[in-house]
Amino acid sequence: MENACLGRSHRSEAGRAKLKELIGLSRKILDVPRDYHLGIVPASDTGAVEMALWSLLGKIPLDILAWESFGQEWVKDVVDELQLVDTRLFKAPYGNLPDLNLVDFSHDVVFLWNGTTSGVRVPNGDWIDSNRTGLTICDATSAVFAMDIPWEKIDVLTYSWQKVLGGEAQHGVIILSPRAIKRLETYQPQRPLPKLFRLTKQGKFNKSIFNGDTINTPSMLCVEDALDALQWAERIGGKSGLIRRSEKNLEAMSQWVEKTQWVDFLAKQPETRSCTSMCLKIVDDWFVSLSSEQQSECVVQVVELLAEEDVAYDIASYRAAPPGLRIWGGATIETTDLQALFSWLDWAYATVKKIWINLR
Ligand SMILES: Cc1ncc(COP(=O)(O)O)c(C=O)c1O
């Protein structure tokens, strides 16, 4: 790669210029408002989310929403680790969303824009109060660059490069609104904060992290890769181009699901169906009659068969989700590739089913 800044210090003029370029290009493509800050932080999306939870929560009550396993992880953080007692939990089983109308925006609110492991997303930001007094903290790692984010409704947003951008992992991105920054400067939680989570310096917001400095040493290889992905994103039409590609994939998937008897979306409401992590359940009577262990084993065999044929890899549902398939439809996926997969899915499922029935 030409001009790659590899083997150089991230603090060198050249290294810092790359980090600044990456911040600038991310802001541009995501249309981040001028008064919001975007910074590169350690430990991928998990690092970015936990840095926000540890730095900001505890001042006022919290409403936290969870409808699949990553949301559950953040519940575990606030309930078991941070032990925030003034917390209301809004849960829903796989395939559903909690009742968004019950959320109180005078509280801080933690939620995912897209539940990666259930393929259920919030349909839009209409349910979020523009005049809220609490902060909205949104894990958008499988949503950003594929779904429209109404910035005026968001105070903290996090993501990583390996999801919709298809880049390398290990760095997170955190975006902060002026209200989030005000909280950082006016509230110091009574808990120890590791250096990796510190967004302030002597009580003031540490702007340098949002201007090309990093808390610890970043991988300049990952930085280069993220820049490459963003330049690609820009070439295909920026945010709207990315969203269009991903929505087109959802449309293709919907058409196939519509005409296919043995599958359905795990997401119950059509407006909540994810265009990135498209999760399917198997609804064939024969499959439904199996025990859940047998269902999982059947899915493993379908997925192995497809991998043996080099057709698809890693498309089983997440380990904590109901047995089924999870197919990525983010912007890096060509719709024609997805369409080519459908008849293979029919073939693999029919093959495994036949083997099982013959063995009984
Ligand atoms: C919604 C969500 N949150 C958090 C994570 C964890 O991300 P990372 O591995 O980048 O820390 C994932 C990973 O898939 C995710 O989908």
Short mmCIF file of N, CA, C and O in Angstrom, two decimals, residues 18-81:
data_model
loop_
_atom_site.label_atom_id
_atom_site.label_comp_id
_atom_site.label_asym_id
_atom_site.label_seq_id
_atom_site.Cartn_x
_atom_site.Cartn_y
_atom_site.Cartn_z
N LYS A 18 -1.95 10.32 9.81
CA LYS A 18 -2.83 9.21 9.43
C LYS A 18 -4.03 9.11 10.38
O LYS A 18 -5.16 8.92 9.95
N LEU A 19 -3.75 9.23 11.68
CA LEU A 19 -4.83 9.14 12.66
C LEU A 19 -5.82 10.29 12.47
O LEU A 19 -7.05 10.10 12.54
N LYS A 20 -5.27 11.46 12.19
CA LYS A 20 -6.16 12.63 11.97
C LYS A 20 -6.99 12.44 10.70
O LYS A 20 -8.18 12.77 10.66
N GLU A 21 -6.34 11.90 9.69
CA GLU A 21 -7.06 11.67 8.42
C GLU A 21 -8.20 10.68 8.65
O GLU A 21 -9.32 10.87 8.14
N LEU A 22 -7.91 9.66 9.42
CA LEU A 22 -8.92 8.63 9.72
C LEU A 22 -10.10 9.23 10.49
O LEU A 22 -11.28 8.96 10.17
N ILE A 23 -9.80 10.07 11.46
CA ILE A 23 -10.87 10.72 12.23
C ILE A 23 -11.70 11.62 11.29
O ILE A 23 -12.93 11.56 11.28
N GLY A 24 -11.00 12.38 10.47
CA GLY A 24 -11.68 13.32 9.56
C GLY A 24 -12.58 12.59 8.56
O GLY A 24 -13.74 12.98 8.34
N LEU A 25 -12.05 11.52 7.99
CA LEU A 25 -12.81 10.79 6.97
C LEU A 25 -14.01 10.06 7.61
O LEU A 25 -15.10 10.00 7.02
N SER A 26 -13.82 9.54 8.81
CA SER A 26 -14.93 8.88 9.51
C SER A 26 -16.04 9.89 9.77
O SER A 26 -17.22 9.62 9.56
N ARG A 27 -15.65 11.05 10.25
CA ARG A 27 -16.64 12.11 10.54
C ARG A 27 -17.40 12.49 9.27
O ARG A 27 -18.62 12.65 9.29
N LYS A 28 -16.64 12.61 8.19
CA LYS A 28 -17.25 13.05 6.93
C LYS A 28 -18.27 12.02 6.44
O LYS A 28 -19.41 12.36 6.11
N ILE A 29 -17.85 10.76 6.42
CA ILE A 29 -18.74 9.73 5.87
C ILE A 29 -19.97 9.54 6.76
O ILE A 29 -21.08 9.37 6.27
N LEU A 30 -19.76 9.63 8.07
CA LEU A 30 -20.90 9.43 8.98
C LEU A 30 -21.71 10.71 9.21
O LEU A 30 -22.70 10.68 9.92
N ASP A 31 -21.22 11.80 8.65
CA ASP A 31 -21.96 13.06 8.80
C ASP A 31 -22.08 13.47 10.28
O ASP A 31 -23.15 13.88 10.73
N VAL A 32 -21.01 13.32 11.00
CA VAL A 32 -21.01 13.62 12.44
C VAL A 32 -21.08 15.14 12.62
O VAL A 32 -20.32 15.88 11.98
N PRO A 33 -22.01 15.64 13.45
CA PRO A 33 -22.12 17.10 13.63
C PRO A 33 -20.81 17.71 14.11
O PRO A 33 -20.02 17.07 14.80
N ARG A 34 -20.61 18.97 13.74
CA ARG A 34 -19.35 19.66 14.04
C ARG A 34 -19.03 19.71 15.52
O ARG A 34 -17.87 19.67 15.93
N ASP A 35 -20.08 19.82 16.36
CA ASP A 35 -19.80 19.94 17.80
C ASP A 35 -19.73 18.58 18.51
O ASP A 35 -19.67 18.53 19.73
N TYR A 36 -19.77 17.49 17.78
CA TYR A 36 -19.56 16.17 18.35
C TYR A 36 -18.07 15.82 18.16
O TYR A 36 -17.44 16.26 17.20
N HIS A 37 -17.54 14.99 19.05
CA HIS A 37 -16.14 14.57 18.95
C HIS A 37 -16.06 13.08 18.61
O HIS A 37 -16.85 12.29 19.13
N LEU A 38 -15.10 12.71 17.75
CA LEU A 38 -14.91 11.30 17.39
C LEU A 38 -13.46 10.92 17.69
O LEU A 38 -12.53 11.58 17.24
N GLY A 39 -13.29 9.87 18.47
CA GLY A 39 -11.94 9.46 18.84
C GLY A 39 -11.72 7.96 18.69
O GLY A 39 -12.67 7.17 18.72
N ILE A 40 -10.45 7.59 18.55
CA ILE A 40 -10.08 6.17 18.42
C ILE A 40 -9.60 5.71 19.80
O ILE A 40 -8.73 6.33 20.40
N VAL A 41 -10.20 4.62 20.27
CA VAL A 41 -9.92 4.17 21.64
C VAL A 41 -9.55 2.68 21.64
O VAL A 41 -9.79 1.99 20.65
N PRO A 42 -8.99 2.19 22.74
CA PRO A 42 -8.53 0.80 22.76
C PRO A 42 -9.68 -0.21 22.89
O PRO A 42 -10.77 0.12 23.33
N ALA A 43 -9.36 -1.45 22.54
CA ALA A 43 -10.19 -2.62 22.85
C ALA A 43 -11.52 -2.69 22.11
O ALA A 43 -12.54 -3.12 22.67
N SER A 44 -11.49 -2.24 20.87
CA SER A 44 -12.61 -2.49 19.97
C SER A 44 -13.92 -1.88 20.48
O SER A 44 -13.90 -0.97 21.30
N ASP A 45 -15.03 -2.39 20.00
CA ASP A 45 -16.30 -1.81 20.43
C ASP A 45 -16.53 -2.02 21.93
O ASP A 45 -17.02 -1.13 22.62
N THR A 46 -16.13 -3.16 22.43
CA THR A 46 -16.30 -3.43 23.86
C THR A 46 -15.58 -2.36 24.69
O THR A 46 -16.13 -1.84 25.66
N GLY A 47 -14.37 -2.04 24.28
CA GLY A 47 -13.60 -1.00 24.99
C GLY A 47 -14.33 0.33 24.96
O GLY A 47 -14.44 1.03 25.98
N ALA A 48 -14.85 0.67 23.79
CA ALA A 48 -15.52 1.97 23.64
C ALA A 48 -16.79 2.03 24.49
O ALA A 48 -17.07 3.03 25.16
N VAL A 49 -17.58 0.93 24.48
CA VAL A 49 -18.81 0.91 25.27
C VAL A 49 -18.46 0.99 26.76
O VAL A 49 -19.02 1.82 27.50
N GLU A 50 -17.53 0.16 27.19
CA GLU A 50 -17.25 0.10 28.64
C GLU A 50 -16.62 1.39 29.14
O GLU A 50 -16.88 1.84 30.25
N MET A 51 -15.83 2.02 28.29
CA MET A 51 -15.26 3.32 28.67
C MET A 51 -16.40 4.32 28.93
O MET A 51 -16.35 5.10 29.89
N ALA A 52 -17.43 4.27 28.10
CA ALA A 52 -18.57 5.18 28.28
C ALA A 52 -19.34 4.83 29.55
O ALA A 52 -19.66 5.71 30.36
N LEU A 53 -19.61 3.54 29.76
CA LEU A 53 -20.38 3.13 30.94
C LEU A 53 -19.64 3.52 32.21
O LEU A 53 -20.21 4.10 33.15
N TRP A 54 -18.35 3.22 32.25
CA TRP A 54 -17.56 3.48 33.47
C TRP A 54 -17.36 4.97 33.70
O TRP A 54 -17.32 5.43 34.84
N SER A 55 -17.26 5.74 32.62
CA SER A 55 -16.96 7.17 32.78
C SER A 55 -18.19 8.02 33.08
O SER A 55 -18.07 9.07 33.69
N LEU A 56 -19.36 7.57 32.58
CA LEU A 56 -20.51 8.48 32.59
C LEU A 56 -21.63 8.09 33.54
O LEU A 56 -22.38 8.97 34.00
N LEU A 57 -21.79 6.80 33.80
CA LEU A 57 -23.01 6.37 34.51
C LEU A 57 -22.93 6.55 36.02
O LEU A 57 -21.84 6.53 36.60
N GLY A 58 -24.11 6.67 36.62
CA GLY A 58 -24.19 6.71 38.08
C GLY A 58 -24.69 8.04 38.61
O GLY A 58 -25.06 8.14 39.77
N LYS A 59 -24.71 9.05 37.77
CA LYS A 59 -25.15 10.37 38.24
C LYS A 59 -26.66 10.40 38.43
O LYS A 59 -27.18 10.94 39.40
N ILE A 60 -27.37 9.83 37.49
CA ILE A 60 -28.84 9.81 37.52
C ILE A 60 -29.30 8.37 37.24
O ILE A 60 -28.48 7.54 36.83
N PRO A 61 -30.58 8.06 37.45
CA PRO A 61 -31.02 6.67 37.18
C PRO A 61 -30.75 6.25 35.73
O PRO A 61 -30.56 7.10 34.85
N LEU A 62 -30.76 4.95 35.54
CA LEU A 62 -30.44 4.39 34.22
C LEU A 62 -31.57 3.49 33.73
O LEU A 62 -32.11 2.69 34.49
N ASP A 63 -31.92 3.62 32.45
CA ASP A 63 -32.76 2.63 31.77
C ASP A 63 -31.86 1.90 30.78
O ASP A 63 -31.19 2.54 29.96
N ILE A 64 -31.84 0.58 30.88
CA ILE A 64 -30.99 -0.18 29.94
C ILE A 64 -31.84 -1.22 29.22
O ILE A 64 -32.69 -1.86 29.83
N LEU A 65 -31.62 -1.33 27.90
CA LEU A 65 -32.44 -2.20 27.07
C LEU A 65 -31.60 -3.38 26.58
O LEU A 65 -30.44 -3.19 26.19
N ALA A 66 -32.20 -4.58 26.61
CA ALA A 66 -31.46 -5.74 26.11
C ALA A 66 -32.42 -6.70 25.45
O ALA A 66 -33.45 -7.05 26.03
N TRP A 67 -32.09 -7.09 24.22
CA TRP A 67 -32.97 -8.06 23.54
C TRP A 67 -32.16 -9.17 22.86
O TRP A 67 -32.69 -9.96 22.12
N GLU A 68 -30.87 -9.19 23.14
CA GLU A 68 -30.01 -10.29 22.68
C GLU A 68 -28.71 -10.23 23.49
O GLU A 68 -28.61 -9.46 24.44
N SER A 69 -27.73 -11.05 23.09
CA SER A 69 -26.63 -11.29 24.03
C SER A 69 -25.68 -10.11 24.25
O SER A 69 -25.15 -9.96 25.35
N PHE A 70 -25.44 -9.25 23.26
CA PHE A 70 -24.53 -8.13 23.53
C PHE A 70 -25.17 -7.11 24.47
O PHE A 70 -24.51 -6.57 25.36
N GLY A 71 -26.48 -6.89 24.29
CA GLY A 71 -27.20 -6.03 25.23
C GLY A 71 -27.10 -6.60 26.65
O GLY A 71 -26.90 -5.87 27.63
N GLN A 72 -27.20 -7.93 26.74
CA GLN A 72 -27.09 -8.61 28.05
C GLN A 72 -25.73 -8.37 28.69
O GLN A 72 -25.62 -8.28 29.91
N GLU A 73 -24.70 -8.30 27.84
CA GLU A 73 -23.35 -8.05 28.37
C GLU A 73 -23.30 -6.70 29.07
O GLU A 73 -22.68 -6.55 30.13
N TRP A 74 -23.94 -5.70 28.47
CA TRP A 74 -23.89 -4.36 29.09
C TRP A 74 -24.76 -4.32 30.35
O TRP A 74 -24.47 -3.58 31.28
N VAL A 75 -25.82 -5.15 30.36
CA VAL A 75 -26.63 -5.25 31.59
C VAL A 75 -25.76 -5.83 32.71
O VAL A 75 -25.74 -5.34 33.84
N LYS A 76 -24.99 -6.86 32.36
CA LYS A 76 -24.10 -7.49 33.35
C LYS A 76 -23.11 -6.45 33.88
O LYS A 76 -22.86 -6.37 35.08
N ASP A 77 -22.59 -5.65 32.98
CA ASP A 77 -21.64 -4.60 33.40
C ASP A 77 -22.28 -3.66 34.42
O ASP A 77 -21.70 -3.37 35.46
N VAL A 78 -23.48 -3.16 34.10
CA VAL A 78 -24.04 -2.12 34.99
C VAL A 78 -24.62 -2.72 36.28
O VAL A 78 -24.56 -2.09 37.33
N VAL A 79 -25.15 -3.95 36.18
CA VAL A 79 -25.77 -4.54 37.37
C VAL A 79 -24.72 -5.22 38.26
O VAL A 79 -24.63 -4.94 39.45
N ASP A 80 -23.91 -6.10 37.66
CA ASP A 80 -22.98 -6.90 38.48
C ASP A 80 -21.67 -6.17 38.77
O ASP A 80 -21.11 -6.31 39.85
N GLU A 81 -21.15 -5.45 37.80
CA GLU A 81 -19.83 -4.84 37.98
C GLU A 81 -19.93 -3.43 38.54
O GLU A 81 -19.36 -3.12 39.57
#
